[in-house]
Amino acid sequence: MLRQPAVRTVIAISLGAIAGALCRYYLGLGIGHLLGTPIPYGTLVVNITGCFAMGLLATLSLGQVISFHPDLRLLLLTGFLGSYTTFSSYELDSAKLLSEKDLQADLIYWTGSVLLGFISLQLGIALSEWILKKLDRDWLS
Amino acid sequence: MTPSDFLPVWIALGAIPGALSRYYLTLLCAQRFDGDFPFGTFLINLSGAFLMGFLTTELQKISTEQWLNGFATIGFLGAYTTFSTFALDFSNLLKLGNTRRALLYGLGSPLGGFLAVEMGIALAQHL
C-alpha cells in the first residue's frame, strides 16, 4: 500500500500536519503564558518562524546540491509548515483587537505580521542560498 | 474523562483534513486557472478566514466544549489556511517582476481575509 504514490502523499501531508498543528498550539500556549499582552504574540511568533523555515527549505529543496525526496518535501512544506503557520487565526486576532478598540495594537499586529513574515522569508532564502553556494564551492574544490 | 481531556488528539484529527483539503484544492486551482497568480492559496485563506469568524462566533453561542473548538478552529482551520505559503507566493510574484499581481496578492490577502472574518462574524451574529 505504501508503494502507491497517492497513499504516500496523504500520509506524508497528514504526519506533517499533525506535528505542525500541535507545535502551533503548544507554542501559542507557552508564549501566551509568558507574555500576557494584548498583541497575540503566539500566532505572530509561529507565523514569523514558519516563514523563515519556508524560505530556507523551499530554496534548499530546489537547489541542485541537496536533493529532497518529493514525499519529504510534502511532509515538511505542505504538511508541517502549511499547518504550523496559520492565516485564519491571524485575521481573527486582528478582528478581535479592532473590536476591543485597540487600534494601535491592531495596526501593529496586522501590518507587522505581513512585513516581518516577508522579511524572515527573505532571510531564510538568503541563508539557504549561502549554504548552497558554500556546499557547491566545497564540492568543486 | 470528557472528550476535552484529549484536546491534542482533536487538534490532530482536525489538522489532517485541513492540510489535505488545502493540498488538493491548490492542485485543482493550479489546473483550472492558468498563469502565475496563486488562486489556490488566495481562495483557501479567504474562505478559511470567513469560516474562522463564523465558527468561533457560532461556537461561543452553542457550546463551550473545548474539543469542538480544538478540532474545528485550532486543528482544521489552522491547518487549512497558511501564512508561510502566502509569504512565499508573494515573494515569488515579486521575483517574477509582476508588481501589479504581487501587490494585488500581497495586499488583497490580508485585506480580503479581514473582510471575510468580519463577514463570518456578522453572519453568525445574525443567525
PDB file of C-alpha atoms in Angstrom:
ATOM      1  CA  MET A   1       0.000   0.000   0.000  1.00  0.00           C
ATOM      2  CA  LEU A   2       2.884   2.328   0.832  1.00  0.00           C
ATOM      3  CA  ARG A   3       4.203   1.893  -2.694  1.00  0.00           C
ATOM      4  CA  GLN A   4       1.285   3.795  -4.138  1.00  0.00           C
ATOM      5  CA  PRO A   5       2.235   7.463  -4.619  1.00  0.00           C
ATOM      6  CA  ALA A   6      -1.278   8.691  -3.744  1.00  0.00           C
ATOM      7  CA  VAL A   7      -1.193   6.892  -0.378  1.00  0.00           C
ATOM      8  CA  ARG A   8       2.290   8.157   0.416  1.00  0.00           C
ATOM      9  CA  THR A   9       1.206  11.727  -0.420  1.00  0.00           C
ATOM     10  CA  VAL A  10      -1.719  11.536   2.003  1.00  0.00           C
ATOM     11  CA  ILE A  11       0.417  10.004   4.765  1.00  0.00           C
ATOM     12  CA  ALA A  12       3.267  12.498   4.316  1.00  0.00           C
ATOM     13  CA  ILE A  13       0.953  15.528   4.438  1.00  0.00           C
ATOM     14  CA  SER A  14      -1.030  14.126   7.377  1.00  0.00           C
ATOM     15  CA  LEU A  15       2.041  13.383   9.509  1.00  0.00           C
ATOM     16  CA  GLY A  16       3.456  16.838   8.832  1.00  0.00           C
ATOM     17  CA  ALA A  17       0.097  18.482   9.522  1.00  0.00           C
ATOM     18  CA  ILE A  18      -0.344  16.780  12.914  1.00  0.00           C
ATOM     19  CA  ALA A  19       3.130  17.845  14.082  1.00  0.00           C
ATOM     20  CA  GLY A  20       2.671  21.367  12.686  1.00  0.00           C
ATOM     21  CA  ALA A  21      -0.714  21.985  14.301  1.00  0.00           C
ATOM     22  CA  LEU A  22       0.427  20.633  17.694  1.00  0.00           C
ATOM     23  CA  CYS A  23       3.614  22.750  17.615  1.00  0.00           C
ATOM     24  CA  ARG A  24       1.482  25.804  16.844  1.00  0.00           C
ATOM     25  CA  TYR A  25      -0.887  25.001  19.696  1.00  0.00           C
ATOM     26  CA  TYR A  26       1.736  24.340  22.385  1.00  0.00           C
ATOM     27  CA  LEU A  27       3.992  27.198  21.328  1.00  0.00           C
ATOM     28  CA  GLY A  28       0.982  29.511  21.412  1.00  0.00           C
ATOM     29  CA  LEU A  29       0.119  28.303  24.926  1.00  0.00           C
ATOM     30  CA  GLY A  30       3.694  28.767  26.132  1.00  0.00           C
ATOM     31  CA  ILE A  31       4.079  32.250  24.702  1.00  0.00           C
ATOM     32  CA  GLY A  32       0.639  33.281  25.914  1.00  0.00           C
ATOM     33  CA  HIS A  33       1.700  32.340  29.448  1.00  0.00           C
ATOM     34  CA  LEU A  34       4.957  34.265  29.209  1.00  0.00           C
ATOM     35  CA  LEU A  35       3.551  37.459  27.742  1.00  0.00           C
ATOM     36  CA  GLY A  36       0.089  38.460  28.781  1.00  0.00           C
ATOM     37  CA  THR A  37      -0.094  41.443  26.432  1.00  0.00           C
ATOM     38  CA  PRO A  38      -2.889  42.487  24.047  1.00  0.00           C
ATOM     39  CA  ILE A  39      -0.854  41.582  20.961  1.00  0.00           C
ATOM     40  CA  PRO A  40      -1.272  37.856  20.206  1.00  0.00           C
ATOM     41  CA  TYR A  41       2.433  37.016  20.176  1.00  0.00           C
ATOM     42  CA  GLY A  42       1.822  33.282  19.882  1.00  0.00           C
ATOM     43  CA  THR A  43       0.421  33.468  16.348  1.00  0.00           C
ATOM     44  CA  LEU A  44       2.942  36.174  15.459  1.00  0.00           C
ATOM     45  CA  VAL A  45       5.956  34.069  16.517  1.00  0.00           C
ATOM     46  CA  VAL A  46       4.545  30.959  14.823  1.00  0.00           C
ATOM     47  CA  ASN A  47       3.956  32.789  11.532  1.00  0.00           C
ATOM     48  CA  ILE A  48       7.324  34.554  11.506  1.00  0.00           C
ATOM     49  CA  THR A  49       9.389  31.459  12.333  1.00  0.00           C
ATOM     50  CA  GLY A  50       7.317  29.440   9.849  1.00  0.00           C
ATOM     51  CA  CYS A  51       8.034  31.967   7.088  1.00  0.00           C
ATOM     52  CA  PHE A  52      11.763  31.767   7.833  1.00  0.00           C
ATOM     53  CA  ALA A  53      11.706  27.972   7.638  1.00  0.00           C
ATOM     54  CA  MET A  54       9.628  28.136   4.444  1.00  0.00           C
ATOM     55  CA  GLY A  55      12.148  30.427   2.725  1.00  0.00           C
ATOM     56  CA  LEU A  56      15.006  28.204   3.866  1.00  0.00           C
ATOM     57  CA  LEU A  57      13.516  24.821   2.973  1.00  0.00           C
ATOM     58  CA  ALA A  58      11.757  25.854  -0.253  1.00  0.00           C
ATOM     59  CA  THR A  59      15.031  27.244  -1.621  1.00  0.00           C
ATOM     60  CA  LEU A  60      17.191  24.375  -0.326  1.00  0.00           C
ATOM     61  CA  SER A  61      14.873  21.762  -1.819  1.00  0.00           C
ATOM     62  CA  LEU A  62      15.037  23.437  -5.234  1.00  0.00           C
ATOM     63  CA  GLY A  63      18.842  23.561  -5.251  1.00  0.00           C
ATOM     64  CA  GLN A  64      20.855  21.001  -7.142  1.00  0.00           C
ATOM     65  CA  VAL A  65      23.295  20.230  -4.341  1.00  0.00           C
ATOM     66  CA  ILE A  66      20.807  18.830  -1.865  1.00  0.00           C
ATOM     67  CA  SER A  67      18.006  16.650  -3.177  1.00  0.00           C
ATOM     68  CA  PHE A  68      14.761  16.258  -1.284  1.00  0.00           C
ATOM     69  CA  HIS A  69      12.566  13.261  -1.897  1.00  0.00           C
ATOM     70  CA  PRO A  70       9.148  14.575  -3.124  1.00  0.00           C
ATOM     71  CA  ASP A  71       7.437  12.920  -0.143  1.00  0.00           C
ATOM     72  CA  LEU A  72       9.780  14.652   2.295  1.00  0.00           C
ATOM     73  CA  ARG A  73       9.052  17.963   0.584  1.00  0.00           C
ATOM     74  CA  LEU A  74       5.305  17.355   1.013  1.00  0.00           C
ATOM     75  CA  LEU A  75       5.784  16.386   4.657  1.00  0.00           C
ATOM     76  CA  LEU A  76       7.906  19.413   5.554  1.00  0.00           C
ATOM     77  CA  LEU A  77       6.486  22.183   3.359  1.00  0.00           C
ATOM     78  CA  THR A  78       2.851  21.314   2.623  1.00  0.00           C
ATOM     79  CA  GLY A  79       2.222  19.304   5.783  1.00  0.00           C
ATOM     80  CA  PHE A  80       4.290  20.755   8.600  1.00  0.00           C
ATOM     81  CA  LEU A  81       4.875  24.405   7.643  1.00  0.00           C
ATOM     82  CA  GLY A  82       1.484  24.807   5.967  1.00  0.00           C
ATOM     83  CA  SER A  83      -0.232  23.593   9.101  1.00  0.00           C
ATOM     84  CA  TYR A  84       2.158  25.232  11.596  1.00  0.00           C
ATOM     85  CA  THR A  85       1.548  28.717  10.205  1.00  0.00           C
ATOM     86  CA  THR A  86      -1.992  29.986  10.016  1.00  0.00           C
ATOM     87  CA  PHE A  87      -3.826  32.754   8.234  1.00  0.00           C
ATOM     88  CA  SER A  88      -7.279  32.361   9.782  1.00  0.00           C
ATOM     89  CA  SER A  89      -6.106  32.945  13.390  1.00  0.00           C
ATOM     90  CA  TYR A  90      -4.080  35.929  12.214  1.00  0.00           C
ATOM     91  CA  GLU A  91      -7.199  37.543  10.728  1.00  0.00           C
ATOM     92  CA  LEU A  92      -9.360  36.577  13.704  1.00  0.00           C
ATOM     93  CA  ASP A  93      -6.817  38.079  16.131  1.00  0.00           C
ATOM     94  CA  SER A  94      -6.849  41.285  14.075  1.00  0.00           C
ATOM     95  CA  ALA A  95     -10.645  41.457  14.142  1.00  0.00           C
ATOM     96  CA  LYS A  96     -10.625  40.895  17.926  1.00  0.00           C
ATOM     97  CA  LEU A  97      -8.091  43.684  18.537  1.00  0.00           C
ATOM     98  CA  LEU A  98     -10.213  46.011  16.411  1.00  0.00           C
ATOM     99  CA  SER A  99     -13.391  45.129  18.306  1.00  0.00           C
ATOM    100  CA  GLU A 100     -11.564  45.858  21.563  1.00  0.00           C
ATOM    101  CA  LYS A 101     -10.888  49.358  20.153  1.00  0.00           C
ATOM    102  CA  ASP A 102      -7.135  48.767  20.440  1.00  0.00           C
ATOM    103  CA  LEU A 103      -6.401  50.399  17.115  1.00  0.00           C
ATOM    104  CA  GLN A 104      -2.664  50.812  17.687  1.00  0.00           C
ATOM    105  CA  ALA A 105      -2.068  47.182  18.649  1.00  0.00           C
ATOM    106  CA  ASP A 106      -4.321  46.119  15.774  1.00  0.00           C
ATOM    107  CA  LEU A 107      -2.353  48.040  13.142  1.00  0.00           C
ATOM    108  CA  ILE A 108       0.988  46.878  14.539  1.00  0.00           C
ATOM    109  CA  TYR A 109      -0.130  43.265  14.567  1.00  0.00           C
ATOM    110  CA  TRP A 110      -1.960  43.318  11.238  1.00  0.00           C
ATOM    111  CA  THR A 111       0.739  45.002   9.150  1.00  0.00           C
ATOM    112  CA  GLY A 112       3.644  43.734  11.280  1.00  0.00           C
ATOM    113  CA  SER A 113       2.759  40.089  10.672  1.00  0.00           C
ATOM    114  CA  VAL A 114       2.923  40.541   6.903  1.00  0.00           C
ATOM    115  CA  LEU A 115       6.073  42.690   6.955  1.00  0.00           C
ATOM    116  CA  LEU A 116       8.009  40.555   9.440  1.00  0.00           C
ATOM    117  CA  GLY A 117       6.809  37.375   7.731  1.00  0.00           C
ATOM    118  CA  PHE A 118       8.088  38.652   4.407  1.00  0.00           C
ATOM    119  CA  ILE A 119      11.431  39.769   5.867  1.00  0.00           C
ATOM    120  CA  SER A 120      12.008  36.477   7.685  1.00  0.00           C
ATOM    121  CA  LEU A 121      11.161  34.569   4.497  1.00  0.00           C
ATOM    122  CA  GLN A 122      13.830  36.571   2.658  1.00  0.00           C
ATOM    123  CA  LEU A 123      16.310  35.840   5.466  1.00  0.00           C
ATOM    124  CA  GLY A 124      15.540  32.133   5.108  1.00  0.00           C
ATOM    125  CA  ILE A 125      16.079  32.334   1.333  1.00  0.00           C
ATOM    126  CA  ALA A 126      19.356  34.240   1.805  1.00  0.00           C
ATOM    127  CA  LEU A 127      20.637  31.711   4.352  1.00  0.00           C
ATOM    128  CA  SER A 128      19.870  28.757   2.102  1.00  0.00           C
ATOM    129  CA  GLU A 129      21.487  30.472  -0.892  1.00  0.00           C
ATOM    130  CA  TRP A 130      24.583  30.969   1.246  1.00  0.00           C
ATOM    131  CA  ILE A 131      24.555  27.306   2.308  1.00  0.00           C
ATOM    132  CA  LEU A 132      24.062  26.133  -1.288  1.00  0.00           C
ATOM    133  CA  LYS A 133      26.893  28.328  -2.528  1.00  0.00           C
ATOM    134  CA  LYS A 134      29.200  27.092   0.219  1.00  0.00           C
ATOM    135  CA  LEU A 135      28.371  23.441  -0.453  1.00  0.00           C
ATOM    136  CA  ASP A 136      28.813  23.985  -4.168  1.00  0.00           C
ATOM    137  CA  ARG A 137      32.237  25.525  -3.664  1.00  0.00           C
ATOM    138  CA  ASP A 138      33.365  22.819  -1.244  1.00  0.00           C
ATOM    139  CA  TRP A 139      32.269  20.162  -3.688  1.00  0.00           C
ATOM    140  CA  LEU A 140      34.059  21.679  -6.632  1.00  0.00           C
ATOM    141  CA  SER A 141      37.318  22.233  -4.788  1.00  0.00           C
TER     142      SER A 141
ATOM    143  CA  MET B   1     -12.985  11.748  31.439  1.00  0.00           C
ATOM    144  CA  THR B   2     -14.538  14.116  28.932  1.00  0.00           C
ATOM    145  CA  PRO B   3     -13.744  14.478  25.220  1.00  0.00           C
ATOM    146  CA  SER B   4     -11.952  17.742  26.019  1.00  0.00           C
ATOM    147  CA  ASP B   5      -9.300  15.845  28.000  1.00  0.00           C
ATOM    148  CA  PHE B   6      -7.956  14.669  24.659  1.00  0.00           C
ATOM    149  CA  LEU B   7      -7.573  18.121  23.136  1.00  0.00           C
ATOM    150  CA  PRO B   8      -4.291  17.369  21.280  1.00  0.00           C
ATOM    151  CA  VAL B   9      -5.974  14.365  19.643  1.00  0.00           C
ATOM    152  CA  TRP B  10      -8.843  16.536  18.425  1.00  0.00           C
ATOM    153  CA  ILE B  11      -6.411  19.124  17.088  1.00  0.00           C
ATOM    154  CA  ALA B  12      -4.540  16.384  15.205  1.00  0.00           C
ATOM    155  CA  LEU B  13      -7.794  14.955  13.829  1.00  0.00           C
ATOM    156  CA  GLY B  14      -8.763  18.395  12.527  1.00  0.00           C
ATOM    157  CA  ALA B  15      -5.323  19.174  11.107  1.00  0.00           C
ATOM    158  CA  ILE B  16      -5.303  16.122   8.781  1.00  0.00           C
ATOM    159  CA  PRO B  17      -8.407  17.020   6.700  1.00  0.00           C
ATOM    160  CA  GLY B  18      -7.413  20.693   6.897  1.00  0.00           C
ATOM    161  CA  ALA B  19      -3.971  20.204   5.334  1.00  0.00           C
ATOM    162  CA  LEU B  20      -5.237  17.637   2.809  1.00  0.00           C
ATOM    163  CA  SER B  21      -8.042  19.873   1.561  1.00  0.00           C
ATOM    164  CA  ARG B  22      -5.519  22.707   1.221  1.00  0.00           C
ATOM    165  CA  TYR B  23      -3.219  20.494  -0.848  1.00  0.00           C
ATOM    166  CA  TYR B  24      -5.886  19.133  -3.190  1.00  0.00           C
ATOM    167  CA  LEU B  25      -7.649  22.489  -3.598  1.00  0.00           C
ATOM    168  CA  THR B  26      -4.319  24.106  -4.514  1.00  0.00           C
ATOM    169  CA  LEU B  27      -3.726  21.393  -7.132  1.00  0.00           C
ATOM    170  CA  LEU B  28      -7.247  21.816  -8.505  1.00  0.00           C
ATOM    171  CA  CYS B  29      -6.902  25.598  -8.766  1.00  0.00           C
ATOM    172  CA  ALA B  30      -3.498  25.275 -10.459  1.00  0.00           C
ATOM    173  CA  GLN B  31      -5.120  23.042 -13.087  1.00  0.00           C
ATOM    174  CA  ARG B  32      -8.163  25.300 -13.577  1.00  0.00           C
ATOM    175  CA  PHE B  33      -6.511  28.705 -13.671  1.00  0.00           C
ATOM    176  CA  ASP B  34      -3.556  29.391 -15.895  1.00  0.00           C
ATOM    177  CA  GLY B  35      -0.897  31.939 -15.134  1.00  0.00           C
ATOM    178  CA  ASP B  36       1.188  32.588 -12.063  1.00  0.00           C
ATOM    179  CA  PHE B  37      -1.408  34.094  -9.735  1.00  0.00           C
ATOM    180  CA  PRO B  38      -1.743  31.743  -6.735  1.00  0.00           C
ATOM    181  CA  PHE B  39      -5.538  31.485  -6.777  1.00  0.00           C
ATOM    182  CA  GLY B  40      -5.490  28.328  -4.660  1.00  0.00           C
ATOM    183  CA  THR B  41      -3.819  29.789  -1.559  1.00  0.00           C
ATOM    184  CA  PHE B  42      -5.731  33.046  -2.044  1.00  0.00           C
ATOM    185  CA  LEU B  43      -9.148  31.335  -2.029  1.00  0.00           C
ATOM    186  CA  ILE B  44      -8.151  28.979   0.789  1.00  0.00           C
ATOM    187  CA  ASN B  45      -7.012  31.778   3.090  1.00  0.00           C
ATOM    188  CA  LEU B  46     -10.095  33.897   2.382  1.00  0.00           C
ATOM    189  CA  SER B  47     -12.583  31.066   2.818  1.00  0.00           C
ATOM    190  CA  GLY B  48     -10.725  29.886   5.937  1.00  0.00           C
ATOM    191  CA  ALA B  49     -10.859  33.368   7.423  1.00  0.00           C
ATOM    192  CA  PHE B  50     -14.598  33.553   6.742  1.00  0.00           C
ATOM    193  CA  LEU B  51     -15.184  30.180   8.398  1.00  0.00           C
ATOM    194  CA  MET B  52     -12.988  31.215  11.346  1.00  0.00           C
ATOM    195  CA  GLY B  53     -15.128  34.291  12.022  1.00  0.00           C
ATOM    196  CA  PHE B  54     -18.339  32.329  11.561  1.00  0.00           C
ATOM    197  CA  LEU B  55     -17.383  29.253  13.616  1.00  0.00           C
ATOM    198  CA  THR B  56     -15.807  30.995  16.602  1.00  0.00           C
ATOM    199  CA  THR B  57     -18.856  33.262  16.950  1.00  0.00           C
ATOM    200  CA  GLU B  58     -21.278  30.380  16.467  1.00  0.00           C
ATOM    201  CA  LEU B  59     -19.412  28.062  18.863  1.00  0.00           C
ATOM    202  CA  GLN B  60     -19.462  30.703  21.590  1.00  0.00           C
ATOM    203  CA  LYS B  61     -23.257  30.714  21.327  1.00  0.00           C
ATOM    204  CA  ILE B  62     -23.977  26.994  21.252  1.00  0.00           C
ATOM    205  CA  SER B  63     -21.311  25.292  23.333  1.00  0.00           C
ATOM    206  CA  THR B  64     -18.257  25.825  25.461  1.00  0.00           C
ATOM    207  CA  GLU B  65     -16.816  22.401  24.647  1.00  0.00           C
ATOM    208  CA  GLN B  66     -13.059  22.738  24.228  1.00  0.00           C
ATOM    209  CA  TRP B  67     -12.751  19.687  21.995  1.00  0.00           C
ATOM    210  CA  LEU B  68     -15.042  21.123  19.332  1.00  0.00           C
ATOM    211  CA  ASN B  69     -13.001  24.318  19.259  1.00  0.00           C
ATOM    212  CA  GLY B  70      -9.755  22.314  19.101  1.00  0.00           C
ATOM    213  CA  PHE B  71     -10.992  20.170  16.234  1.00  0.00           C
ATOM    214  CA  ALA B  72     -12.647  22.841  14.089  1.00  0.00           C
ATOM    215  CA  THR B  73     -10.652  26.033  14.617  1.00  0.00           C
ATOM    216  CA  ILE B  74      -7.189  25.138  16.005  1.00  0.00           C
ATOM    217  CA  GLY B  75      -6.973  21.876  14.051  1.00  0.00           C
ATOM    218  CA  PHE B  76      -8.926  22.152  10.809  1.00  0.00           C
ATOM    219  CA  LEU B  77      -8.907  25.887  10.024  1.00  0.00           C
ATOM    220  CA  GLY B  78      -5.421  26.404  11.445  1.00  0.00           C
ATOM    221  CA  ALA B  79      -4.016  23.737   9.117  1.00  0.00           C
ATOM    222  CA  TYR B  80      -6.274  24.610   6.169  1.00  0.00           C
ATOM    223  CA  THR B  81      -5.120  28.229   5.994  1.00  0.00           C
ATOM    224  CA  THR B  82      -1.424  29.028   5.741  1.00  0.00           C
ATOM    225  CA  PHE B  83       0.726  32.061   6.267  1.00  0.00           C
ATOM    226  CA  SER B  84       4.066  30.683   5.103  1.00  0.00           C
ATOM    227  CA  THR B  85       2.841  29.770   1.600  1.00  0.00           C
ATOM    228  CA  PHE B  86       1.213  33.184   1.338  1.00  0.00           C
ATOM    229  CA  ALA B  87       4.573  34.861   2.054  1.00  0.00           C
ATOM    230  CA  LEU B  88       6.377  32.520  -0.368  1.00  0.00           C
ATOM    231  CA  ASP B  89       3.834  33.115  -3.164  1.00  0.00           C
ATOM    232  CA  PHE B  90       4.118  36.867  -2.658  1.00  0.00           C
ATOM    233  CA  SER B  91       7.906  36.705  -2.809  1.00  0.00           C
ATOM    234  CA  ASN B  92       7.798  34.586  -5.972  1.00  0.00           C
ATOM    235  CA  LEU B  93       5.404  37.014  -7.696  1.00  0.00           C
ATOM    236  CA  LEU B  94       7.739  39.896  -6.849  1.00  0.00           C
ATOM    237  CA  LYS B  95      10.702  37.933  -8.235  1.00  0.00           C
ATOM    238  CA  LEU B  96       8.845  37.311 -11.493  1.00  0.00           C
ATOM    239  CA  GLY B  97       8.643  41.093 -11.827  1.00  0.00           C
ATOM    240  CA  ASN B  98       4.885  41.144 -11.890  1.00  0.00           C
ATOM    241  CA  THR B  99       4.405  44.053  -9.489  1.00  0.00           C
ATOM    242  CA  ARG B 100       0.695  44.504 -10.095  1.00  0.00           C
ATOM    243  CA  ARG B 101      -0.150  40.885  -9.366  1.00  0.00           C
ATOM    244  CA  ALA B 102       2.248  40.800  -6.427  1.00  0.00           C
ATOM    245  CA  LEU B 103       0.574  43.833  -4.850  1.00  0.00           C
ATOM    246  CA  LEU B 104      -2.892  42.500  -5.611  1.00  0.00           C
ATOM    247  CA  TYR B 105      -1.984  39.267  -3.820  1.00  0.00           C
ATOM    248  CA  GLY B 106       0.151  40.758  -1.042  1.00  0.00           C
ATOM    249  CA  LEU B 107      -2.406  43.412  -0.092  1.00  0.00           C
ATOM    250  CA  GLY B 108      -5.507  41.554  -1.242  1.00  0.00           C
ATOM    251  CA  SER B 109      -4.919  38.564   1.042  1.00  0.00           C
ATOM    252  CA  PRO B 110      -4.735  40.452   4.371  1.00  0.00           C
ATOM    253  CA  LEU B 111      -7.451  42.928   3.379  1.00  0.00           C
ATOM    254  CA  GLY B 112      -9.744  40.290   1.892  1.00  0.00           C
ATOM    255  CA  GLY B 113      -9.104  37.992   4.844  1.00  0.00           C
ATOM    256  CA  PHE B 114     -10.015  40.743   7.266  1.00  0.00           C
ATOM    257  CA  LEU B 115     -13.289  41.457   5.422  1.00  0.00           C
ATOM    258  CA  ALA B 116     -14.003  37.717   5.281  1.00  0.00           C
ATOM    259  CA  VAL B 117     -13.577  37.309   9.075  1.00  0.00           C
ATOM    260  CA  GLU B 118     -15.888  40.260   9.713  1.00  0.00           C
ATOM    261  CA  MET B 119     -18.476  38.851   7.303  1.00  0.00           C
ATOM    262  CA  GLY B 120     -18.297  35.465   9.024  1.00  0.00           C
ATOM    263  CA  ILE B 121     -18.778  37.077  12.446  1.00  0.00           C
ATOM    264  CA  ALA B 122     -21.677  39.222  11.160  1.00  0.00           C
ATOM    265  CA  LEU B 123     -23.403  36.223   9.588  1.00  0.00           C
ATOM    266  CA  ALA B 124     -23.133  34.153  12.782  1.00  0.00           C
ATOM    267  CA  GLN B 125     -24.491  37.049  14.854  1.00  0.00           C
ATOM    268  CA  HIS B 126     -27.499  37.329  12.541  1.00  0.00           C
ATOM    269  CA  LEU B 127     -28.430  33.646  12.691  1.00  0.00           C
TER     270      LEU B 127
END
